[in-house]
CSV table of C-alpha atoms in Angstrom, one decimal:
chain,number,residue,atom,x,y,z
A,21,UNK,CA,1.1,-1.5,-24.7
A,22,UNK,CA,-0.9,-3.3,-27.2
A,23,UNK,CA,-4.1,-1.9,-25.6
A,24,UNK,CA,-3.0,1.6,-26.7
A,25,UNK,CA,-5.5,3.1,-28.8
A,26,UNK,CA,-8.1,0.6,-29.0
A,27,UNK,CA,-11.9,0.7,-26.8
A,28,UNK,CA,-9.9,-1.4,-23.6
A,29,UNK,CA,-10.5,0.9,-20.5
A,30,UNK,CA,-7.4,0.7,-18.2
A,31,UNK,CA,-8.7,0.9,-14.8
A,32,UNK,CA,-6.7,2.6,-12.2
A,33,UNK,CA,-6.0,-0.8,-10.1
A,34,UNK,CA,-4.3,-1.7,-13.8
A,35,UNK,CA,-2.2,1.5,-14.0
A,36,UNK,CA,-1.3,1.1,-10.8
A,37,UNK,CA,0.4,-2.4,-10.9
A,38,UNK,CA,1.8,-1.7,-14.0
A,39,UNK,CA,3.8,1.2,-12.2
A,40,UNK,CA,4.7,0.0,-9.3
A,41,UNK,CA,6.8,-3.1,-11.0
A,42,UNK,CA,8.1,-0.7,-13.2
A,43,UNK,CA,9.3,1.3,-10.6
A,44,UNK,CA,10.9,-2.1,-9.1
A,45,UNK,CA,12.0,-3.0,-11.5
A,46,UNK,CA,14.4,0.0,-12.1
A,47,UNK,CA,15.4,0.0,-8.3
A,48,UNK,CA,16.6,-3.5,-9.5
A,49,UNK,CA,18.4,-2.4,-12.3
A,50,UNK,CA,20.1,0.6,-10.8
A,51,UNK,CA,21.3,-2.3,-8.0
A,52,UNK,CA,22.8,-4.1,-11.1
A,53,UNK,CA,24.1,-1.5,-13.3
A,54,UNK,CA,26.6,-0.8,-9.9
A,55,UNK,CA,27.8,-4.3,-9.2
A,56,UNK,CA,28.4,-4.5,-13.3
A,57,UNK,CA,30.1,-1.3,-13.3
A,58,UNK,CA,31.8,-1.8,-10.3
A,59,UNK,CA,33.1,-5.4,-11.8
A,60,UNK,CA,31.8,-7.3,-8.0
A,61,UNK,CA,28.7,-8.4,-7.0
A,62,UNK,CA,27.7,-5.4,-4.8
A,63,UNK,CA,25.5,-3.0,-5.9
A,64,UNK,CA,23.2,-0.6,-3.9
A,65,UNK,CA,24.0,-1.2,0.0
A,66,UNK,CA,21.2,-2.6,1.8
A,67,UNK,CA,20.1,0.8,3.4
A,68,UNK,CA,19.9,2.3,0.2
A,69,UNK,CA,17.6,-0.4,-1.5
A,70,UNK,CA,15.8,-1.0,1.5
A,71,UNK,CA,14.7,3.0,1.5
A,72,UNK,CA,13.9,2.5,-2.4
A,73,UNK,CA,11.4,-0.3,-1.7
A,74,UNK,CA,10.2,1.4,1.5
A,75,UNK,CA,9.4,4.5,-0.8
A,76,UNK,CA,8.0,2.5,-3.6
A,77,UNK,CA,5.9,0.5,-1.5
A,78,UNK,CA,4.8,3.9,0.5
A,79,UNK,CA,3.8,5.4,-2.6
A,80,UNK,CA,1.8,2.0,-3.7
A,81,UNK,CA,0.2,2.0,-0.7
A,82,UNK,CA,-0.9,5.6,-0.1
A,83,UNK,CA,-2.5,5.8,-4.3
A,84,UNK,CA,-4.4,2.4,-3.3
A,85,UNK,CA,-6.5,4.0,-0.9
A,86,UNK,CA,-6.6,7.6,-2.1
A,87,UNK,CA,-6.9,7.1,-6.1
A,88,UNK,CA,-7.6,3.5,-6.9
A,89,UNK,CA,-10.3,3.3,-3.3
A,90,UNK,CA,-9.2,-0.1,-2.3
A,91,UNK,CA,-11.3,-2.0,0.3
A,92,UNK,CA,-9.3,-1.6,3.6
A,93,UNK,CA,-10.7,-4.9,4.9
A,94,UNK,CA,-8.1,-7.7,5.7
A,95,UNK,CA,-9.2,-10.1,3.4
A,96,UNK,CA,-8.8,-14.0,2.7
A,97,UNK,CA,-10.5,-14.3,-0.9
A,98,UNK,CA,-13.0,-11.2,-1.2
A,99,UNK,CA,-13.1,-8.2,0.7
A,100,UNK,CA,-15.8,-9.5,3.3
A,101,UNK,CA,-13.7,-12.8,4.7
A,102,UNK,CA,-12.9,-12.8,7.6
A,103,UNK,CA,-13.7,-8.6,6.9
A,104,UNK,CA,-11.8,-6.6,9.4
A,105,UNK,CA,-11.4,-3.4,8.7
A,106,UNK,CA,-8.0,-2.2,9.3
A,107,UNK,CA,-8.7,1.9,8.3
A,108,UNK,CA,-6.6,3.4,6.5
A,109,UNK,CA,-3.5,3.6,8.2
A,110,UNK,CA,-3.5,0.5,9.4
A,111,UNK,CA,-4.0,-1.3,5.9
A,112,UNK,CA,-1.4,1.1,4.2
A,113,UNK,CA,1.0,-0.3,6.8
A,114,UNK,CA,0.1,-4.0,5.6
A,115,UNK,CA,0.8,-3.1,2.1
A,116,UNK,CA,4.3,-1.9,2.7
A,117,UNK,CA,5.3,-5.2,4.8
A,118,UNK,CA,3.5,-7.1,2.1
A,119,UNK,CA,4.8,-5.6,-0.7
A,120,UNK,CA,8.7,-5.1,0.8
A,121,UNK,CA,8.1,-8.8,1.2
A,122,UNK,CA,7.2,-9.9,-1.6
A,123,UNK,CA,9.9,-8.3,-3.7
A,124,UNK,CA,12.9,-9.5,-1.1
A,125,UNK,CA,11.5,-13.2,-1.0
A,126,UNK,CA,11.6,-13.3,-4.8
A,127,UNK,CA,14.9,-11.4,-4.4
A,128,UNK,CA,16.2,-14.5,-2.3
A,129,UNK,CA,14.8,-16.6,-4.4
A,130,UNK,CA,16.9,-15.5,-7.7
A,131,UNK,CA,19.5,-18.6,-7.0
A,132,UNK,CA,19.2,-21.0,-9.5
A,133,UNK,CA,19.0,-21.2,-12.9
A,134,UNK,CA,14.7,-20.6,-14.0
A,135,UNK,CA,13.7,-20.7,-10.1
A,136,UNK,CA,12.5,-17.5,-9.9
A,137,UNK,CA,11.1,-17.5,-13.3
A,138,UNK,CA,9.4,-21.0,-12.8
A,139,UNK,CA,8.6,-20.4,-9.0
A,140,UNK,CA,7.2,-17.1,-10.3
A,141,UNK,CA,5.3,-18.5,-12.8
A,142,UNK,CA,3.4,-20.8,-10.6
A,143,UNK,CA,2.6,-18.1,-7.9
A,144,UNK,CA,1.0,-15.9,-10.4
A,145,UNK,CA,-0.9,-19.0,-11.7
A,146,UNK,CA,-2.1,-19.4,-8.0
A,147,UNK,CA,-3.4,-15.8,-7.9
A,148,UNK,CA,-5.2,-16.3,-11.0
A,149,UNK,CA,-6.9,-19.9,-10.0
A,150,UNK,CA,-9.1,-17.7,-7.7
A,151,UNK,CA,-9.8,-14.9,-9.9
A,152,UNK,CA,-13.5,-15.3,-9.4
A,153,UNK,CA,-13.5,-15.2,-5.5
A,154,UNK,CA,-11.8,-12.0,-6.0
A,155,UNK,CA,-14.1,-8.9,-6.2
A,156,UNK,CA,-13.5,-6.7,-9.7
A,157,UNK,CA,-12.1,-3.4,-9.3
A,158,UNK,CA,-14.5,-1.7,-11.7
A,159,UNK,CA,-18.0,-3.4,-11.6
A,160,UNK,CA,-19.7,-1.2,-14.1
A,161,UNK,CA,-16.9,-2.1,-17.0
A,162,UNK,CA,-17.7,-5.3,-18.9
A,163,UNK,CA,-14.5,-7.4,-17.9
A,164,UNK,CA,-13.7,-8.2,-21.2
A,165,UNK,CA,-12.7,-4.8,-22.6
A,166,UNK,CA,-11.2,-3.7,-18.8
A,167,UNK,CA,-7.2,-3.9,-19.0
A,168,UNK,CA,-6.9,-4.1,-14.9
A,169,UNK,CA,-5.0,-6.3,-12.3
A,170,UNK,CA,-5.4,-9.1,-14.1
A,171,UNK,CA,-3.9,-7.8,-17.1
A,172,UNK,CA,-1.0,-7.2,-15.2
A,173,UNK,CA,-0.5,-11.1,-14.0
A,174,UNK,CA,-1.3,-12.3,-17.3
A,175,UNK,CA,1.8,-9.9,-18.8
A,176,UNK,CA,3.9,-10.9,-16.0
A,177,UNK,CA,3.4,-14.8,-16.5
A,178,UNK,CA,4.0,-14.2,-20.5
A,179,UNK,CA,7.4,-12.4,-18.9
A,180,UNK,CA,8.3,-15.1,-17.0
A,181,UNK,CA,7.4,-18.2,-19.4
A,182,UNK,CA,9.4,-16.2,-22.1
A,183,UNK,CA,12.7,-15.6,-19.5
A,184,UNK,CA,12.6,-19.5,-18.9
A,185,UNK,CA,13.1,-20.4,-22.5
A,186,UNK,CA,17.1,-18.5,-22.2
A,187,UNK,CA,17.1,-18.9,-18.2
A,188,UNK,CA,16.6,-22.5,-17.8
A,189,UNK,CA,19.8,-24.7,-16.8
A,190,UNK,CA,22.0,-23.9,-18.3
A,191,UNK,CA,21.5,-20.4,-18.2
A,192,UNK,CA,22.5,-18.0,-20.9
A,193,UNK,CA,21.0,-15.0,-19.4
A,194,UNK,CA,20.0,-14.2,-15.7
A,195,UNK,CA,17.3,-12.6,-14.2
A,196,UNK,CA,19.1,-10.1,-11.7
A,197,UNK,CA,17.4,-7.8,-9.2
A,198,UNK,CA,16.1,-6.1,-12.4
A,199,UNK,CA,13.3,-9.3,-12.8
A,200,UNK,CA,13.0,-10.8,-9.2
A,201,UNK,CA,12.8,-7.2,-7.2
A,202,UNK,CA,9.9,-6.5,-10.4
A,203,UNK,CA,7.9,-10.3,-10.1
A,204,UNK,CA,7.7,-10.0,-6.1
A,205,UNK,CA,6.6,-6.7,-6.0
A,206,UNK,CA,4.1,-7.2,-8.8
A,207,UNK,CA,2.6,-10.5,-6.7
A,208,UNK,CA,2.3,-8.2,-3.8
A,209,UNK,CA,0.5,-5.8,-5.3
A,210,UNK,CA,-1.8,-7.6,-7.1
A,211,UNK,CA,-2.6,-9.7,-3.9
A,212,UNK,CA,-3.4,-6.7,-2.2
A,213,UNK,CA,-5.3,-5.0,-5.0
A,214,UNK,CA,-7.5,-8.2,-5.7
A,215,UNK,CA,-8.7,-8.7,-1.9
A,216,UNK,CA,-6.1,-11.6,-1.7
A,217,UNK,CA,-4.0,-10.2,1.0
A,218,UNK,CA,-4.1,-13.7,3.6
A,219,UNK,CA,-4.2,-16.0,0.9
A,220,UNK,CA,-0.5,-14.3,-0.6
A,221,UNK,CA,1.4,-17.1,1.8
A,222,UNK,CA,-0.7,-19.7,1.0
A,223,UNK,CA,0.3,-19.5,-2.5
A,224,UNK,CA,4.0,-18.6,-1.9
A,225,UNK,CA,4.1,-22.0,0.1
A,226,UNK,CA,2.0,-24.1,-2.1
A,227,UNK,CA,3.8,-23.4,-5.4
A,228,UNK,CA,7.5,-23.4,-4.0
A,229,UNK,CA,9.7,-26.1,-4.6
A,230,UNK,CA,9.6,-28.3,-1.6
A,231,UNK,CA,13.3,-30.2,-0.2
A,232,UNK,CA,13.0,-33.5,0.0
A,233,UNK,CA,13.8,-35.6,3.1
C-alpha cells in the first residue's frame, strides 16, 4: 500500500495479481483456521478447496481477457513466440490449469522448513530475469511510476525473503496453505499476465532443488 496516494498509476494487470493472491491466500487460511480449530491436520476436504481454486482461478481468468485485454496468444517469452492464438475460451481454459497448478505445486511443496519460501524465492527471481522479453501491460505509462505485474513479484519476493528469516530450519513459524496456496497462484498469474505462459515450467524446474544420485 505504499503507492497509496502518491502519482504511481496501478495498472489493471497490477490490481489484478494483487487480488487474485489475496483471494488465495484466504482460501488457504480458511483451510488452516479448520485443521487449527479442529486440533488435526485436516482442514477444507479436497472437493471444497479444489472448487475454491477452480472459482478463483475462473474469475482470474475471465477479468484477464475482459478487463485487463490480455493477449490470448500461447506465448514462450512475448506474446508473438511461437504466437498461437488460442481465442478466448481456449486461453481462459489455460489460465485455470495453470493457475490451479501453480498454487497446488507450491502447496506440495510446503514440506520443509524455508522450501517454499526459498524455492519460491528463486521462481519469482526467474520470472523477473526476463522481464524485458516480456511485453508491458500499459505501453503509454512510463514504467517507472506504473505499479503493475511486476510490482506484484517484487512484493511477493520481499514476502518470501522476510518469512525465511523465522522459517528457516529450525522453524519457529510455518508457512501453511495461507503462504504456499498465495506464492503459486501469484507465479501463475503473473506468468500468464506477462506473456510467460511456456516458459512457467522451465522456471519451476530450473530453480527447484534437485535430488542427488
Amino acid at each position: 500500500m505504499g503507492h497509496v496516494g502518491t502519482s504511481v498509476v496501478f495498472t489493471r494487470s497490477g490490481i489484478l495479481v494483487v487480488a487474485v493472491i489475496i483471494a488465495s491466500g484466504f482460501l488457504g487460511f480458511l483451510d488452516d483456521y479448520i485443521s487449527i480449530r479442529n486440533a488435526r491436520n485436516l482442514g477444507l476436504n479436497k472437493r471444497g478447496k479444489f472448487v475454491g481454486q477452480l472459482l478463483i482461478a475462473a474469475v482470474f481468468a475471465v477479468l484477464s481477457i475482459d478487463w485487463v485485454h490480455t493477449s490470448t496468444n500461447l506465448s514462450f517469452t512475448r506474446f508473438s513466440l511461437p504466437g498461437w492464438n488460442l481465442t478466448s475460451i481456449g486461453w481462459i481454459v489455460l489460465a485455470i490449469l495453470v493457475i490451479i497448478s501453480s498454487s497446488n505445486a507450491v502447496n506440495l511443496t510446503d514440506g520443509l522448513d524455508g522450501l517454499a519460501a526459498g524455492s519460491g524465492t528463486f521462481w519469482l527471481r526467474r520470472v523477473g530475469d526476463h522481464r524485458l522479453l516480456a511485453i508491458p501491460s500499459l505501453l503509454d505509462l512510463p514504467l517507472a511510476r506504473r505499479a503493475g505485474p511486476r510490482t506484484g513479484r517484487v512484493g511477493l519476493v520481499g514476502a518470501c525473503l522476510g518469512f525465511l528469516w523465522w522459517n528457516a530450519a529450525p522453524a519457529r513459524i510455518i508457512m501453511g496453505d495461507t503462504g504456499s496456496l498465495a506464492i503459486g497462484t501469484g507465479l501463475g498469474a503473473l506468468c500468464l499476465l506477462m506473456n510467460l505462459d511456456l516458459l512457467l515450467p522451465v522456471i519451476g524446474d530450473s530453480s527447484s532443488p534437485k535430488r542427488r544420485r
